[in-house]
Amino acid sequence: MALLDTKVTTVNGVVGGARGKRLRRGTISWRGIPFAAPPVAHRRFRAPEPVHDWPGVRDCTKLAKAAIQEKRFTAVAPGKFAPMAEDCLTLNVFSPEVESSRPRPVMVFIHGGAFILGTAATPLYDAAFLARAQDVVVVTIQYRFGPFGFLDLSQFATDDRPFDTNAGLRDQIAALRWVQENIAAFGGDPDNVTVFGESAGGSSVLALLSAPEATGLFHHAIAQSPAPELVVEQDEATVYADEFVRILRDPQRRNTSMERTEDPIDPAEAQRLLTTPNPALLLEAGNRLMRFATKSSGGAIPFAPVVDGDVLPRSPLAAATEGLTVPVPLVIGSNKDEGKLFAKLWNVLPDSERMLMRVEDEEVRREIAAQYGNGDRDRIRLAGDSIFWAPMTAFADGHSKVAPTYVYRYDYRTKVLDATGFGATHATELFTVFGAYRAPMGAGLAIADWPGTRRVTENVQGRWGAFARTGDPGLGWPVYTTDERKVLVINDPDRVVADPDTLRRQAWYRVHAPSGA
């Protein structure tokens, strides 16, 4: 059979990729393709602009720079880190190297990281295995996050220096537009695009389902462990932006109140501070703003899609509840032990007591607490349920009214994950989605039970691939309805359960139920 050429002509110029070797044999990858102009200088805090054309063949055999973040989050190997820059709006394309008689389905992946970290260079997101196993074209994208991507600075805008809301979300939309314009040249089908993401990437998928501007740019969606309520409302966004600029002005500033009692900041002064040539100053101010939000807003994260009335007219959960999400088939789910990762490695989830205090109705609060009475284990579960599972279920309830929806719970854990106390925690499903157990980084986790891990990997990849091809994840996974609430429990083997954890769901439903329900 004929092989694809490693040189592909895009709208902006020719890109040169590389054929996979060893474990990745049979694939081609093109890495570090720019999909927008560098968001630097006057483009900082602005919507992405079209990329400039280039002459000759652009070398796309190496991953591009990660977005600005703490260095430790950019590890790509022991002691090795991806370089960082504001010029980070690139994507990677992975494809089987054999030509196909028909265009291949396209899967566009959005990485996670709580909207404050992450990079497509992370080895876990190497999509060669998925592309080869499912005969699909996979695109992994980068976007701005933290203060660079999710601050609403519009209160400081002038005619000479405008600012755009939701730059990071607009980056994702720009990447999807690039796919529409270019993916056919890589053998992909622009009329069959599935957007998928995990954690903040899953939340991004829900935001895209709620963003009118994204309509028509994708045809199926997969949201893995989204945090549907990880959004910033407009009043909060105004306070966070104001505090961010005050921190830039006074790095030693101490403040724990969301109340604004100080004199307004002059836009000219704000613009001077925001256009600092040193992005490290903005990163440090963003870290300080995180601490401010933790103290003043009960553990809230200040960087997330902003309900701006423009690109995101309403929160994803509100859009789903009101039947206003983009009506495309959806796979959505969470992992059985979501909270354990955070309890062990990264204490970013609010504690259970703080989460309960967010529930205003005392009777509902008591009803929820009654479902979590088994010590530390249940306190971790409560935190995970409150961020991921409970609002995810509420989103599925809403979206299932407008399009076929398939809900899963990922229960599979290897013996190593069990022995180390992680279980089926946050992000572990990514190893099966991307086939990373075959690679050195995942092999150690499956060393004690490779046959079962291989079966689950083939099952998950097969279902994700089938969904990308047809909008249906395959036999044995029924459509989710609020009448039956059938959920696929992914394990070795998987099974279907009707309304798992009924009492917990009913308790949380009183928090997320539509008004008047």
Short mmCIF file of C-alpha atoms in Angstrom, two decimals:
data_model
loop_
_atom_site.label_atom_id
_atom_site.label_comp_id
_atom_site.label_asym_id
_atom_site.label_seq_id
_atom_site.Cartn_x
_atom_site.Cartn_y
_atom_site.Cartn_z
CA MET A 1 0.00 0.00 0.00
CA ALA A 2 1.12 3.56 -0.70
CA LEU A 3 2.62 5.57 2.13
CA LEU A 4 1.71 9.14 2.98
CA ASP A 5 4.30 11.80 2.20
CA THR A 6 5.93 13.34 5.26
CA LYS A 7 5.67 16.73 3.54
CA VAL A 8 2.17 18.23 3.64
CA THR A 9 0.98 21.55 2.23
CA THR A 10 -1.16 23.53 4.66
CA VAL A 11 -2.91 26.84 4.05
CA ASN A 12 0.15 28.66 5.39
CA GLY A 13 2.94 26.58 3.91
CA VAL A 14 4.57 23.16 3.74
CA VAL A 15 5.29 21.19 6.92
CA GLY A 16 7.73 18.31 7.16
CA GLY A 17 7.02 15.49 9.59
CA ALA A 18 8.74 12.28 10.62
CA ARG A 19 7.91 8.58 10.41
CA GLY A 20 7.61 6.76 13.68
CA LYS A 21 10.32 4.38 14.82
CA ARG A 22 10.35 1.33 17.09
CA LEU A 23 7.10 1.29 19.10
CA ARG A 24 5.61 4.02 16.91
CA ARG A 25 6.42 2.33 13.61
CA GLY A 26 3.64 2.67 11.08
CA THR A 27 2.78 6.26 11.94
CA ILE A 28 3.79 9.79 10.94
CA SER A 29 3.78 12.81 13.20
CA TRP A 30 3.98 16.52 12.47
CA ARG A 31 4.85 18.44 15.62
CA GLY A 32 4.86 22.10 16.52
CA ILE A 33 2.68 23.40 13.69
CA PRO A 34 1.61 26.99 14.46
CA PHE A 35 -2.15 27.53 14.19
CA ALA A 36 -2.11 31.20 15.20
CA ALA A 37 0.29 34.13 15.27
CA PRO A 38 2.55 34.33 18.34
CA PRO A 39 0.44 35.93 21.14
CA VAL A 40 3.21 38.31 22.18
CA ALA A 41 3.63 42.10 22.48
CA HIS A 42 0.38 43.75 21.32
CA ARG A 43 -1.24 40.30 20.91
CA ARG A 44 -0.87 39.42 24.59
CA PHE A 45 -4.33 39.10 26.23
CA ARG A 46 -5.93 39.27 22.77
CA ALA A 47 -7.89 36.76 20.72
CA PRO A 48 -5.60 34.65 18.52
CA GLU A 49 -4.79 36.08 15.10
CA PRO A 50 -4.07 34.15 11.88
CA VAL A 51 -0.60 32.72 11.52
CA HIS A 52 1.70 34.21 8.88
CA ASP A 53 2.68 32.17 5.83
CA TRP A 54 6.21 30.74 5.69
CA PRO A 55 8.48 29.88 2.77
CA GLY A 56 10.01 26.50 2.03
CA VAL A 57 9.43 23.44 4.24
CA ARG A 58 8.89 24.08 7.93
CA ASP A 59 10.61 21.50 10.14
CA CYS A 60 7.83 19.94 12.21
CA THR A 61 9.71 17.01 13.70
CA LYS A 62 10.08 18.42 17.22
CA LEU A 63 7.58 19.49 19.83
CA ALA A 64 7.25 23.23 20.22
CA LYS A 65 7.52 25.32 23.37
CA ALA A 66 5.06 24.94 26.22
CA ALA A 67 2.94 27.79 27.51
CA ILE A 68 4.32 29.82 30.43
CA GLN A 69 3.95 27.95 33.75
CA GLU A 70 5.99 26.61 36.63
CA LYS A 71 8.95 24.68 35.21
CA ARG A 72 8.26 21.53 37.22
CA PHE A 73 5.02 21.00 35.32
CA THR A 74 6.77 20.76 31.95
CA ALA A 75 8.73 17.56 32.62
CA VAL A 76 9.04 15.36 29.53
CA ALA A 77 11.58 12.89 30.95
CA PRO A 78 13.55 12.47 34.19
CA GLY A 79 15.48 15.71 34.60
CA LYS A 80 14.32 17.04 31.22
CA PHE A 81 11.82 19.85 30.76
CA ALA A 82 10.10 21.37 27.77
CA PRO A 83 11.15 24.96 27.03
CA MET A 84 8.48 27.62 27.60
CA ALA A 85 7.42 30.79 25.83
CA GLU A 86 4.38 32.96 25.25
CA ASP A 87 4.73 31.88 21.63
CA CYS A 88 3.01 28.55 22.31
CA LEU A 89 0.03 28.31 19.96
CA THR A 90 0.98 25.15 18.14
CA LEU A 91 -0.50 21.73 17.53
CA ASN A 92 0.67 18.25 16.63
CA VAL A 93 -0.80 15.83 14.08
CA PHE A 94 -0.48 12.03 14.29
CA SER A 95 -1.60 9.68 11.53
CA PRO A 96 -1.13 6.13 10.29
CA GLU A 97 1.51 6.30 7.57
CA VAL A 98 -0.48 4.25 5.05
CA GLU A 99 -2.77 6.10 2.68
CA SER A 100 -6.49 5.50 3.18
CA SER A 101 -9.12 5.11 0.46
CA ARG A 102 -11.35 7.51 2.38
CA PRO A 103 -10.70 10.42 4.75
CA ARG A 104 -10.00 9.30 8.31
CA PRO A 105 -11.97 10.45 11.37
CA VAL A 106 -10.24 13.24 13.27
CA MET A 107 -9.79 13.40 17.05
CA VAL A 108 -8.68 16.71 18.57
CA PHE A 109 -7.29 16.45 22.12
CA ILE A 110 -7.24 19.28 24.70
CA HIS A 111 -4.88 18.65 27.62
CA GLY A 112 -5.75 19.25 31.25
CA GLY A 113 -3.99 21.00 34.11
CA ALA A 114 -6.56 23.03 36.09
CA PHE A 115 -6.18 25.89 33.57
CA ILE A 116 -2.80 26.72 35.11
CA LEU A 117 -0.43 24.11 33.63
CA GLY A 118 0.10 21.48 30.98
CA THR A 119 1.64 20.94 27.57
CA ALA A 120 1.02 18.76 24.54
CA ALA A 121 4.68 17.72 24.91
CA THR A 122 3.81 15.54 27.92
CA PRO A 123 4.78 11.98 26.85
CA LEU A 124 1.39 10.66 28.00
CA TYR A 125 -0.24 12.59 25.13
CA ASP A 126 1.84 10.95 22.40
CA ALA A 127 -1.04 10.02 20.10
CA ALA A 128 0.83 7.68 17.74
CA PHE A 129 -0.54 4.54 19.42
CA LEU A 130 -4.14 5.80 19.30
CA ALA A 131 -3.86 6.93 15.67
CA ARG A 132 -2.46 3.56 14.59
CA ALA A 133 -4.79 1.39 16.66
CA GLN A 134 -7.97 3.15 15.53
CA ASP A 135 -6.97 4.30 12.04
CA VAL A 136 -7.71 7.93 12.90
CA VAL A 137 -5.90 11.26 12.65
CA VAL A 138 -5.23 12.71 16.10
CA VAL A 139 -4.46 16.36 16.76
CA THR A 140 -3.13 17.53 20.14
CA ILE A 141 -3.31 21.26 20.77
CA GLN A 142 -1.80 23.86 23.07
CA TYR A 143 -3.55 26.94 24.41
CA ARG A 144 -2.92 29.81 26.79
CA PHE A 145 -3.96 29.36 30.42
CA GLY A 146 -3.37 30.99 33.80
CA PRO A 147 -3.19 34.79 33.61
CA PHE A 148 -2.24 34.63 29.92
CA GLY A 149 -5.41 32.81 28.90
CA PHE A 150 -8.18 33.30 31.43
CA LEU A 151 -8.11 36.79 32.93
CA ASP A 152 -10.87 39.20 31.93
CA LEU A 153 -8.98 42.48 31.71
CA SER A 154 -11.67 44.33 29.78
CA GLN A 155 -12.14 46.87 32.59
CA PHE A 156 -8.67 48.21 31.74
CA ALA A 157 -9.17 48.30 27.96
CA THR A 158 -9.03 51.43 25.83
CA ASP A 159 -9.50 52.01 22.12
CA ASP A 160 -5.73 51.98 21.72
CA ARG A 161 -5.19 48.84 23.82
CA PRO A 162 -8.14 46.44 23.81
CA PHE A 163 -8.24 43.19 25.77
CA ASP A 164 -10.23 40.08 24.89
CA THR A 165 -11.92 37.71 27.31
CA ASN A 166 -11.32 33.96 27.29
CA ALA A 167 -8.15 34.05 25.20
CA GLY A 168 -7.47 30.39 26.06
CA LEU A 169 -10.91 29.26 24.96
CA ARG A 170 -10.58 31.32 21.79
CA ASP A 171 -7.24 29.54 21.18
CA GLN A 172 -9.05 26.20 21.26
CA ILE A 173 -11.66 27.49 18.80
CA ALA A 174 -8.87 28.78 16.53
CA ALA A 175 -7.22 25.34 16.61
CA LEU A 176 -10.52 23.73 15.61
CA ARG A 177 -10.80 26.20 12.74
CA TRP A 178 -7.28 25.24 11.65
CA VAL A 179 -8.42 21.62 11.61
CA GLN A 180 -11.38 22.54 9.38
CA GLU A 181 -9.07 24.32 6.93
CA ASN A 182 -6.11 21.96 6.90
CA ILE A 183 -6.78 18.46 8.14
CA ALA A 184 -7.86 17.11 4.74
CA ALA A 185 -4.27 17.57 3.57
CA PHE A 186 -3.21 15.08 6.29
CA GLY A 187 -5.85 12.55 5.22
CA GLY A 188 -8.39 13.59 7.86
CA ASP A 189 -12.10 14.25 7.40
CA PRO A 190 -13.05 17.83 8.37
CA ASP A 191 -16.69 16.71 8.40
CA ASN A 192 -16.03 14.10 11.10
CA VAL A 193 -14.18 15.77 13.98
CA THR A 194 -14.35 14.62 17.60
CA VAL A 195 -13.06 16.99 20.26
CA PHE A 196 -11.89 15.24 23.44
CA GLY A 197 -10.15 16.33 26.60
CA GLU A 198 -9.43 15.38 30.19
CA SER A 199 -9.79 17.36 33.44
CA ALA A 200 -9.47 21.04 32.45
CA GLY A 201 -9.44 19.71 28.89
CA GLY A 202 -12.73 17.96 29.60
CA SER A 203 -14.06 21.19 31.11
CA SER A 204 -12.91 22.93 27.93
CA VAL A 205 -14.98 20.46 25.91
CA LEU A 206 -18.05 21.42 27.95
CA ALA A 207 -17.24 25.10 27.41
CA LEU A 208 -16.98 24.50 23.65
CA LEU A 209 -20.35 22.74 23.77
CA SER A 210 -21.68 25.93 25.37
CA ALA A 211 -19.94 28.41 23.04
CA PRO A 212 -22.04 29.39 19.99
CA GLU A 213 -18.85 30.33 18.13
CA ALA A 214 -17.74 26.69 18.21
CA THR A 215 -20.88 25.40 16.48
CA GLY A 216 -20.02 23.39 13.39
CA LEU A 217 -16.33 23.00 14.24
CA PHE A 218 -16.76 19.49 15.69
CA HIS A 219 -19.29 16.70 15.36
CA HIS A 220 -18.79 14.55 18.47
CA ALA A 221 -17.39 15.32 21.93
CA ILE A 222 -15.72 13.34 24.73
CA ALA A 223 -15.31 14.89 28.18
CA GLN A 224 -13.11 12.85 30.53
CA SER A 225 -13.31 13.87 34.19
CA PRO A 226 -14.51 17.42 33.54
CA ALA A 227 -15.10 19.86 36.38
CA PRO A 228 -18.26 21.50 34.99
CA GLU A 229 -18.39 24.21 37.63
CA LEU A 230 -14.79 25.30 37.07
CA VAL A 231 -15.81 28.62 35.54
CA VAL A 232 -15.47 32.22 36.65
CA GLU A 233 -18.58 34.38 36.79
CA GLN A 234 -18.36 37.96 35.60
CA ASP A 235 -18.40 39.63 39.03
CA GLU A 236 -15.59 37.36 40.23
CA ALA A 237 -13.61 37.93 37.03
CA THR A 238 -13.71 41.69 37.62
CA VAL A 239 -12.31 41.31 41.13
CA TYR A 240 -9.61 38.85 40.07
CA ALA A 241 -8.38 41.12 37.28
CA ASP A 242 -8.31 44.12 39.59
CA GLU A 243 -6.39 42.20 42.25
CA PHE A 244 -3.98 40.84 39.64
CA VAL A 245 -3.00 44.33 38.52
CA ARG A 246 -2.62 45.50 42.13
CA ILE A 247 -0.28 42.56 42.76
CA LEU A 248 1.77 43.57 39.72
CA ARG A 249 1.99 47.06 41.14
CA ASP A 250 2.88 45.83 44.63
CA PRO A 251 4.34 42.28 44.66
CA GLN A 252 4.35 42.31 48.48
CA ARG A 253 0.63 43.07 48.65
CA ARG A 254 -1.39 41.20 51.27
CA ASN A 255 -5.14 40.98 50.72
CA THR A 256 -7.75 38.35 51.59
CA SER A 257 -10.99 40.12 50.72
CA MET A 258 -13.05 40.09 47.54
CA GLU A 259 -14.50 43.46 48.56
CA ARG A 260 -13.19 46.38 46.49
CA THR A 261 -12.69 49.36 48.80
CA GLU A 262 -9.63 50.92 47.16
CA ASP A 263 -9.48 53.64 44.53
CA PRO A 264 -9.92 52.36 40.95
CA ILE A 265 -6.76 51.68 39.00
CA ASP A 266 -6.08 54.00 36.10
CA PRO A 267 -6.25 52.01 32.81
CA ALA A 268 -3.01 53.62 31.61
CA GLU A 269 -1.19 52.34 34.69
CA ALA A 270 -2.75 48.90 34.32
CA GLN A 271 -1.66 48.69 30.70
CA ARG A 272 1.87 49.67 31.59
CA LEU A 273 2.02 46.87 34.15
CA LEU A 274 0.35 44.30 31.90
CA THR A 275 2.71 44.94 28.99
CA THR A 276 5.84 44.12 30.95
CA PRO A 277 8.35 42.43 28.63
CA ASN A 278 9.05 39.84 31.32
CA PRO A 279 6.31 37.14 31.33
CA ALA A 280 7.78 35.66 34.52
CA LEU A 281 6.39 38.66 36.41
CA LEU A 282 2.91 37.80 35.15
CA LEU A 283 3.34 34.17 36.14
CA GLU A 284 4.40 35.13 39.66
CA ALA A 285 1.48 37.54 39.97
CA GLY A 286 -0.78 34.71 38.83
CA ASN A 287 0.60 32.45 41.57
CA ARG A 288 -0.09 35.15 44.12
CA LEU A 289 -3.61 35.58 42.75
CA MET A 290 -4.14 31.84 43.25
CA ARG A 291 -3.27 32.26 46.92
CA PHE A 292 -5.60 35.25 47.15
CA ALA A 293 -8.47 33.23 45.67
CA THR A 294 -7.80 30.34 48.05
CA LYS A 295 -8.07 32.63 51.07
CA SER A 296 -10.88 34.88 49.89
CA SER A 297 -13.07 32.55 47.84
CA GLY A 298 -12.93 29.25 49.69
CA GLY A 299 -10.45 27.48 47.45
CA ALA A 300 -11.66 28.81 44.10
CA ILE A 301 -9.31 28.79 41.09
CA PRO A 302 -9.25 32.27 39.51
CA PHE A 303 -8.27 31.00 36.05
CA ALA A 304 -11.01 29.26 34.09
CA PRO A 305 -13.44 30.06 31.28
CA VAL A 306 -15.20 33.32 32.10
CA VAL A 307 -18.94 33.69 31.66
CA ASP A 308 -18.44 36.83 29.60
CA GLY A 309 -21.72 37.10 27.71
CA ASP A 310 -19.74 36.85 24.50
CA VAL A 311 -17.80 33.71 23.61
CA LEU A 312 -19.32 31.99 26.68
CA PRO A 313 -22.80 33.46 27.21
CA ARG A 314 -23.60 31.23 30.20
CA SER A 315 -21.86 28.57 32.27
CA PRO A 316 -21.70 25.08 30.75
CA LEU A 317 -23.93 23.67 33.48
CA ALA A 318 -26.50 26.40 32.88
CA ALA A 319 -26.31 25.81 29.12
CA ALA A 320 -26.93 22.08 29.62
CA THR A 321 -29.75 22.67 32.08
CA GLU A 322 -31.43 25.06 29.65
CA GLY A 323 -30.99 22.74 26.67
CA LEU A 324 -28.64 25.17 24.91
CA THR A 325 -25.52 23.03 24.39
CA VAL A 326 -24.32 22.25 20.86
CA PRO A 327 -26.43 19.17 19.96
CA VAL A 328 -23.70 16.67 19.10
CA PRO A 329 -23.25 13.15 20.54
CA LEU A 330 -21.32 13.17 23.81
CA VAL A 331 -19.30 10.67 25.84
CA ILE A 332 -18.79 11.92 29.38
CA GLY A 333 -17.59 10.31 32.58
CA SER A 334 -15.40 10.34 35.65
CA ASN A 335 -13.11 7.96 37.50
CA LYS A 336 -14.12 6.00 40.59
CA ASP A 337 -11.35 7.42 42.80
CA GLU A 338 -10.97 10.94 41.34
CA GLY A 339 -9.85 12.61 44.57
CA LYS A 340 -7.01 10.27 45.53
CA LEU A 341 -4.50 11.82 43.11
CA PHE A 342 -4.98 15.23 44.70
CA ALA A 343 -4.88 13.90 48.25
CA LYS A 344 -1.53 12.22 47.54
CA LEU A 345 0.28 14.47 45.08
CA TRP A 346 -1.31 17.85 44.55
CA ASN A 347 -3.57 19.34 47.18
CA VAL A 348 -5.58 21.60 44.89
CA LEU A 349 -9.08 20.37 45.76
CA PRO A 350 -10.93 22.20 48.54
CA ASP A 351 -11.36 20.03 51.62
CA SER A 352 -14.67 18.30 52.25
CA GLU A 353 -15.80 20.67 54.99
CA ARG A 354 -15.18 23.69 52.77
CA MET A 355 -17.05 22.07 49.91
CA LEU A 356 -20.03 21.34 52.12
CA MET A 357 -20.14 24.93 53.35
CA ARG A 358 -20.66 26.01 49.75
CA VAL A 359 -24.05 24.27 49.89
CA GLU A 360 -26.31 27.00 51.18
CA ASP A 361 -29.29 24.87 52.21
CA GLU A 362 -28.54 23.33 55.60
CA GLU A 363 -30.92 20.41 55.07
CA VAL A 364 -29.24 19.54 51.75
CA ARG A 365 -25.83 19.90 53.37
CA ARG A 366 -26.76 17.37 56.05
CA GLU A 367 -28.21 14.99 53.47
CA ILE A 368 -24.97 15.07 51.44
CA ALA A 369 -22.77 14.68 54.52
CA ALA A 370 -24.75 11.62 55.56
CA GLN A 371 -23.56 9.83 52.41
CA TYR A 372 -19.88 10.24 53.39
CA GLY A 373 -19.44 8.94 56.90
CA ASN A 374 -16.48 6.60 56.50
CA GLY A 375 -13.52 8.70 57.68
CA ASP A 376 -10.71 9.99 55.45
CA ARG A 377 -11.63 7.79 52.50
CA ASP A 378 -15.09 9.32 52.27
CA ARG A 379 -13.79 12.85 52.83
CA ILE A 380 -11.54 12.42 49.78
CA ARG A 381 -14.47 10.96 47.83
CA LEU A 382 -16.71 13.88 48.83
CA ALA A 383 -14.20 16.41 47.50
CA GLY A 384 -13.82 14.48 44.25
CA ASP A 385 -17.57 13.99 43.84
CA SER A 386 -18.28 17.67 44.43
CA ILE A 387 -15.81 18.81 41.75
CA PHE A 388 -16.17 16.06 39.16
CA TRP A 389 -18.85 13.38 39.48
CA ALA A 390 -21.88 15.27 40.79
CA PRO A 391 -21.84 18.24 38.37
CA MET A 392 -20.76 15.91 35.54
CA THR A 393 -23.91 13.87 36.11
CA ALA A 394 -25.99 17.04 36.11
CA PHE A 395 -24.41 18.09 32.79
CA ALA A 396 -25.16 14.67 31.29
CA ASP A 397 -28.78 14.99 32.44
CA GLY A 398 -29.12 18.25 30.51
CA HIS A 399 -27.20 17.37 27.37
CA SER A 400 -29.02 14.03 27.05
CA LYS A 401 -32.15 16.04 26.25
CA VAL A 402 -30.61 17.49 23.07
CA ALA A 403 -28.25 14.77 21.76
CA PRO A 404 -27.24 11.13 22.36
CA THR A 405 -25.18 10.99 25.54
CA TYR A 406 -23.09 8.10 26.87
CA VAL A 407 -21.91 8.10 30.49
CA TYR A 408 -19.08 6.03 31.94
CA ARG A 409 -17.34 5.44 35.24
CA TYR A 410 -13.73 4.32 34.92
CA ASP A 411 -13.02 1.68 37.60
CA TYR A 412 -9.96 -0.09 36.19
CA ARG A 413 -6.77 0.10 38.18
CA THR A 414 -3.64 -1.98 37.85
CA LYS A 415 -2.17 -3.84 40.81
CA VAL A 416 0.53 -1.17 41.08
CA LEU A 417 -2.07 1.61 41.25
CA ASP A 418 -3.94 -0.38 43.89
CA ALA A 419 -0.86 -1.10 45.97
CA THR A 420 0.22 2.54 45.95
CA GLY A 421 -3.20 3.73 47.08
CA PHE A 422 -4.11 5.61 43.92
CA GLY A 423 -6.71 3.20 42.60
CA ALA A 424 -8.72 4.39 39.61
CA THR A 425 -7.83 7.99 40.30
CA HIS A 426 -7.91 11.15 38.23
CA ALA A 427 -6.19 10.87 34.82
CA THR A 428 -5.48 7.12 34.98
CA GLU A 429 -7.89 6.50 32.08
CA LEU A 430 -5.52 8.49 29.87
CA PHE A 431 -3.08 5.56 29.91
CA THR A 432 -5.68 3.40 28.17
CA VAL A 433 -7.01 6.12 25.86
CA PHE A 434 -3.52 6.87 24.51
CA GLY A 435 -2.18 3.32 24.84
CA ALA A 436 0.60 4.61 27.09
CA TYR A 437 0.94 1.31 28.93
CA ARG A 438 2.90 0.20 25.86
CA ALA A 439 5.42 3.01 26.34
CA PRO A 440 8.18 3.10 28.97
CA MET A 441 6.31 5.69 31.08
CA GLY A 442 3.29 3.41 31.51
CA ALA A 443 4.83 -0.05 31.40
CA GLY A 444 5.81 0.01 35.05
CA LEU A 445 2.21 0.61 36.13
CA ALA A 446 1.04 -2.50 34.28
CA ILE A 447 3.98 -4.77 35.05
CA ALA A 448 1.97 -7.07 37.32
CA ASP A 449 -1.11 -7.49 35.12
CA TRP A 450 -0.36 -6.74 31.50
CA PRO A 451 -3.01 -9.07 29.96
CA GLY A 452 -5.86 -7.31 31.75
CA THR A 453 -4.38 -3.91 31.03
CA ARG A 454 -4.09 -4.78 27.34
CA ARG A 455 -7.74 -5.86 27.23
CA VAL A 456 -8.93 -2.64 28.87
CA THR A 457 -6.71 -0.53 26.59
CA GLU A 458 -8.08 -2.23 23.50
CA ASN A 459 -11.63 -1.85 24.81
CA VAL A 460 -11.30 1.86 25.62
CA GLN A 461 -9.46 2.73 22.42
CA GLY A 462 -11.99 0.70 20.43
CA ARG A 463 -14.92 2.55 21.99
CA TRP A 464 -13.31 5.99 21.61
CA GLY A 465 -12.44 5.14 18.00
CA ALA A 466 -15.93 3.85 17.21
CA PHE A 467 -17.45 6.98 18.69
CA ALA A 468 -15.13 9.14 16.59
CA ARG A 469 -16.18 7.26 13.46
CA THR A 470 -19.93 7.07 14.03
CA GLY A 471 -21.02 8.93 17.16
CA ASP A 472 -21.81 5.57 18.82
CA PRO A 473 -19.25 3.97 21.20
CA GLY A 474 -20.26 0.43 20.34
CA LEU A 475 -22.22 -2.55 21.56
CA GLY A 476 -23.03 -2.85 25.22
CA TRP A 477 -23.02 0.86 25.98
CA PRO A 478 -26.61 2.14 26.04
CA VAL A 479 -27.59 5.76 25.58
CA TYR A 480 -27.96 7.60 28.87
CA THR A 481 -31.40 8.87 29.80
CA THR A 482 -32.69 10.44 33.01
CA ASP A 483 -35.32 7.69 33.18
CA GLU A 484 -32.84 4.78 33.34
CA ARG A 485 -29.42 6.40 33.97
CA LYS A 486 -27.47 3.50 32.49
CA VAL A 487 -23.73 3.94 33.00
CA LEU A 488 -20.90 1.89 31.51
CA VAL A 489 -18.50 0.86 34.27
CA ILE A 490 -15.15 0.44 32.50
CA ASN A 491 -13.19 -2.44 34.00
CA ASP A 492 -11.91 -5.89 33.07
CA PRO A 493 -14.55 -6.76 31.96
CA ASP A 494 -16.83 -3.73 31.77
CA ARG A 495 -20.52 -3.83 32.69
CA VAL A 496 -23.59 -1.60 32.58
CA VAL A 497 -25.11 -0.37 35.85
CA ALA A 498 -28.34 1.57 36.19
CA ASP A 499 -27.94 4.68 38.33
CA PRO A 500 -24.84 3.70 40.34
CA ASP A 501 -24.58 5.44 43.71
CA THR A 502 -28.25 6.40 43.62
CA LEU A 503 -28.44 7.94 47.09
CA ARG A 504 -25.36 10.10 46.56
CA ARG A 505 -26.65 11.28 43.21
CA GLN A 506 -30.04 12.16 44.68
CA ALA A 507 -28.41 14.15 47.48
CA TRP A 508 -26.22 16.13 45.09
CA TYR A 509 -29.10 16.56 42.64
CA ARG A 510 -30.67 19.01 45.07
CA VAL A 511 -27.61 21.22 44.60
CA HIS A 512 -27.54 21.05 40.81
CA ALA A 513 -31.25 20.67 40.00
CA PRO A 514 -32.80 23.24 37.66
CA SER A 515 -34.70 26.00 39.41
CA GLY A 516 -38.17 24.81 40.26
CA ALA A 517 -37.35 21.14 39.69
#
